[in-house]
């Protein structure tokens, strides 16, 4: 699986948009970009994934650059409950590629 | 979304004893499940891939005789930590793969906090 790099930590004011970047310059053509988050002492929670087009769901938006070497997760209106470690992962779509390799992630702290 | 349940959520055991952790996919069948371990302030580390009806595949450095994995049905995988020692204390997390419209998606359990005393 392609390696990803993320900033170690970020702060965001409550109610503002949180933009979390991820670099994945070695991503291959059949690999998707996934984002998960882990709130303290819980299992990872799926947020969103994409291949090359921008994606949006009820939780977040995912912006993938045209060359697919980086992406940004956007939480449009961050709340205190969004404080968590956010992991960006790239992996293939088939069963054998289903295991996720977690990097160190970004610790997002949303402040009042 | 799909639900994966782990049991117990936390367990304390004495050194030398064995502990079994269950991972269940509640609303879908999973031929493949994964087991991760997470130490404090660290990321998740993949331990093994659990395949229904066959032997698990362990990552390098993970002792298969110490971490026994059984995936006897399409909705249940178990991880048994045998002869546990304090250094095995960790947060253990499973994930299950669901096949959906030509794409696999991984759903994670809530984790099991193991403390060996």
XYZ file of C-alpha atoms in Angstrom:
229
model
C 0.000 0.000 0.000
C 1.170 3.560 -0.700
C 2.654 5.466 2.214
C 0.934 8.613 3.423
C 2.233 11.611 5.317
C 0.128 13.864 7.495
C 0.897 16.711 9.882
C 1.241 15.507 13.445
C -1.309 17.889 14.907
C -3.692 20.706 14.067
C -5.973 23.034 15.983
C -9.287 24.383 14.794
C -11.789 26.786 16.302
C -15.235 25.425 16.987
C -17.632 26.232 14.161
C -14.881 26.820 11.636
C -13.859 24.512 8.840
C -11.098 22.023 9.564
C -8.882 21.205 6.591
C -6.684 18.167 7.080
C -4.058 17.521 4.395
C -2.542 14.222 3.334
C 0.269 13.479 0.918
C 0.270 10.179 -0.957
C 2.688 10.777 -3.799
C 3.268 7.060 -4.503
C -0.408 6.185 -4.889
C -1.106 3.801 -7.758
C -3.930 4.006 -10.243
C -6.201 1.457 -8.570
C -5.771 2.690 -5.010
C -8.431 4.625 -3.175
C -7.942 7.314 -0.547
C -9.729 6.561 2.721
C -10.138 8.682 5.793
C -10.875 7.344 9.257
C -10.875 8.958 12.644
C -10.303 7.554 16.083
C -11.733 9.163 19.153
C -9.872 8.301 22.319
C -10.180 4.636 23.342
C -12.549 3.737 20.514
C -12.134 1.852 17.243
C -11.552 3.798 14.013
C -14.630 5.303 12.405
C -14.962 5.486 8.643
C -15.417 9.017 7.314
C -15.149 9.044 3.539
C -13.250 7.623 0.601
C -12.557 8.538 -3.023
C -10.651 7.538 -6.119
C -10.143 10.693 -8.152
C -13.279 12.767 -7.953
C -14.135 14.986 -5.012
C -16.586 13.384 -2.633
C -19.006 14.690 -0.034
C -21.159 13.002 2.552
C -22.940 14.000 5.733
C -19.702 14.014 7.698
C -17.114 15.605 5.449
C -15.804 16.476 2.015
C -12.780 14.950 0.343
C -10.790 16.938 -2.183
C -8.297 14.944 -4.256
C -5.791 16.771 -6.452
C -5.825 16.096 -10.159
C -2.540 14.178 -10.001
C -3.923 12.232 -6.978
C -0.731 12.795 -5.030
C -2.467 14.587 -2.204
C -5.884 15.098 -0.702
C -7.644 17.229 1.886
C -10.371 16.202 4.280
C -12.712 19.049 5.118
C -14.950 19.128 8.164
C -17.132 22.120 7.265
C -18.213 23.156 10.765
C -15.994 21.529 13.365
C -17.438 20.760 16.780
C -15.723 19.773 20.022
C -16.768 16.172 19.329
C -14.636 16.188 16.187
C -11.501 16.197 18.337
C -9.790 12.949 17.329
C -6.866 11.401 15.461
C -7.550 11.446 11.719
C -5.941 8.811 9.536
C -5.469 9.021 5.787
C -4.976 5.621 4.155
C -4.557 4.494 0.577
C -5.402 0.962 -0.471
C -6.808 -1.096 -3.289
C -10.432 -2.083 -3.685
C -10.306 -5.848 -3.726
C -10.503 -8.274 -0.859
C -6.799 -8.989 -0.630
C -6.068 -5.301 -0.406
C -8.615 -4.698 2.312
C -6.128 -4.465 5.150
C -5.377 -0.919 6.123
C -1.899 0.352 6.928
C -2.209 3.119 9.470
C 0.345 5.896 9.734
C 0.593 8.228 12.693
C -2.366 10.369 11.635
C -3.183 13.954 12.533
C -4.410 14.824 16.000
C -7.099 17.439 15.478
C -8.033 19.504 18.510
C -11.168 21.601 18.177
C -11.122 24.468 20.625
C -14.055 26.492 21.940
C -23.552 1.566 8.222
C -22.376 -1.933 8.942
C -21.735 -2.897 12.543
C -18.799 -4.809 13.954
C -18.929 -5.701 17.624
C -16.085 -6.731 19.903
C -16.426 -8.437 23.244
C -15.339 -7.769 25.895
C -14.697 -4.031 25.675
C -12.165 -4.288 28.484
C -10.624 -7.153 30.395
C -8.121 -7.534 33.206
C -6.348 -10.859 33.555
C -3.558 -12.346 35.599
C -0.149 -12.960 34.094
C 0.092 -16.459 32.635
C -3.584 -16.848 31.852
C -5.266 -16.774 28.443
C -7.836 -14.288 27.214
C -10.241 -14.626 24.293
C -11.541 -11.615 22.376
C -14.479 -11.955 19.999
C -15.150 -9.955 16.859
C -18.563 -10.233 15.241
C -19.993 -8.743 12.084
C -23.596 -8.152 13.096
C -25.362 -7.430 9.815
C -23.115 -8.829 7.114
C -20.938 -11.837 6.417
C -17.193 -11.356 6.468
C -14.854 -13.925 4.992
C -11.934 -11.709 5.972
C -11.280 -9.959 9.245
C -8.177 -8.205 10.527
C -6.714 -7.878 14.012
C -4.789 -4.784 15.085
C -2.964 -3.834 18.263
C -2.496 -0.288 19.486
C -0.160 0.802 22.274
C -0.685 4.146 24.053
C -0.028 7.182 21.878
C 0.797 4.972 18.902
C -0.987 4.066 15.701
C -2.727 0.799 14.918
C -0.401 -2.058 14.006
C -1.763 -4.914 11.921
C -1.219 -8.255 13.640
C -2.913 -10.763 11.376
C -5.451 -11.429 8.673
C -8.196 -13.859 9.612
C -9.807 -15.867 6.821
C -12.947 -17.928 7.332
C -12.240 -21.624 7.080
C -8.472 -21.327 6.753
C -5.424 -20.447 8.777
C -4.728 -16.853 9.680
C -1.880 -14.949 8.084
C 0.364 -13.244 10.619
C 2.444 -10.124 10.112
C 6.170 -10.312 10.620
C 7.128 -10.358 14.275
C 3.743 -11.535 15.555
C 3.897 -14.928 17.291
C 1.182 -17.162 15.908
C 1.382 -19.551 18.853
C 0.824 -16.721 21.287
C -1.974 -14.962 19.412
C -4.339 -17.705 18.301
C -6.898 -16.697 15.706
C -9.974 -18.709 14.830
C -12.430 -17.640 12.128
C -14.903 -20.477 12.339
C -17.921 -18.747 10.827
C -18.680 -15.925 8.442
C -19.618 -13.604 11.289
C -17.143 -14.447 14.034
C -13.392 -14.281 14.492
C -11.683 -14.782 17.819
C -8.259 -13.744 19.066
C -6.859 -15.630 22.040
C -3.873 -14.171 23.824
C -2.210 -17.184 25.421
C -0.015 -17.057 28.519
C -0.511 -13.314 28.716
C 2.199 -11.101 30.175
C 2.106 -7.433 31.190
C 3.758 -6.420 27.902
C 0.695 -7.806 26.083
C -1.418 -5.116 27.692
C -2.766 -3.112 24.797
C -5.842 -2.004 22.864
C -6.881 -4.737 20.420
C -9.098 -3.802 17.473
C -10.661 -5.930 14.778
C -12.052 -4.977 11.406
C -14.271 -6.907 9.030
C -14.479 -6.569 5.280
C -17.808 -6.202 3.560
C -18.117 -6.634 -0.180
C -20.418 -4.003 -1.626
C -20.989 -3.252 -5.307
C -17.585 -4.418 -6.444
C -15.758 -2.720 -3.630
C -14.589 -3.869 -0.223
C -15.121 -1.709 2.807
C -13.543 -2.191 6.222
C -15.604 -1.689 9.359
C -13.931 -1.560 12.750
C -14.980 -2.835 16.123
C -14.947 -0.622 19.178
C -11.777 -2.227 20.510
C -10.849 -4.288 23.574
C -8.640 -2.881 26.307
C -6.526 -5.712 27.738
C -4.662 -5.201 30.976
C -2.419 -8.004 32.235
C -1.481 -7.753 35.899
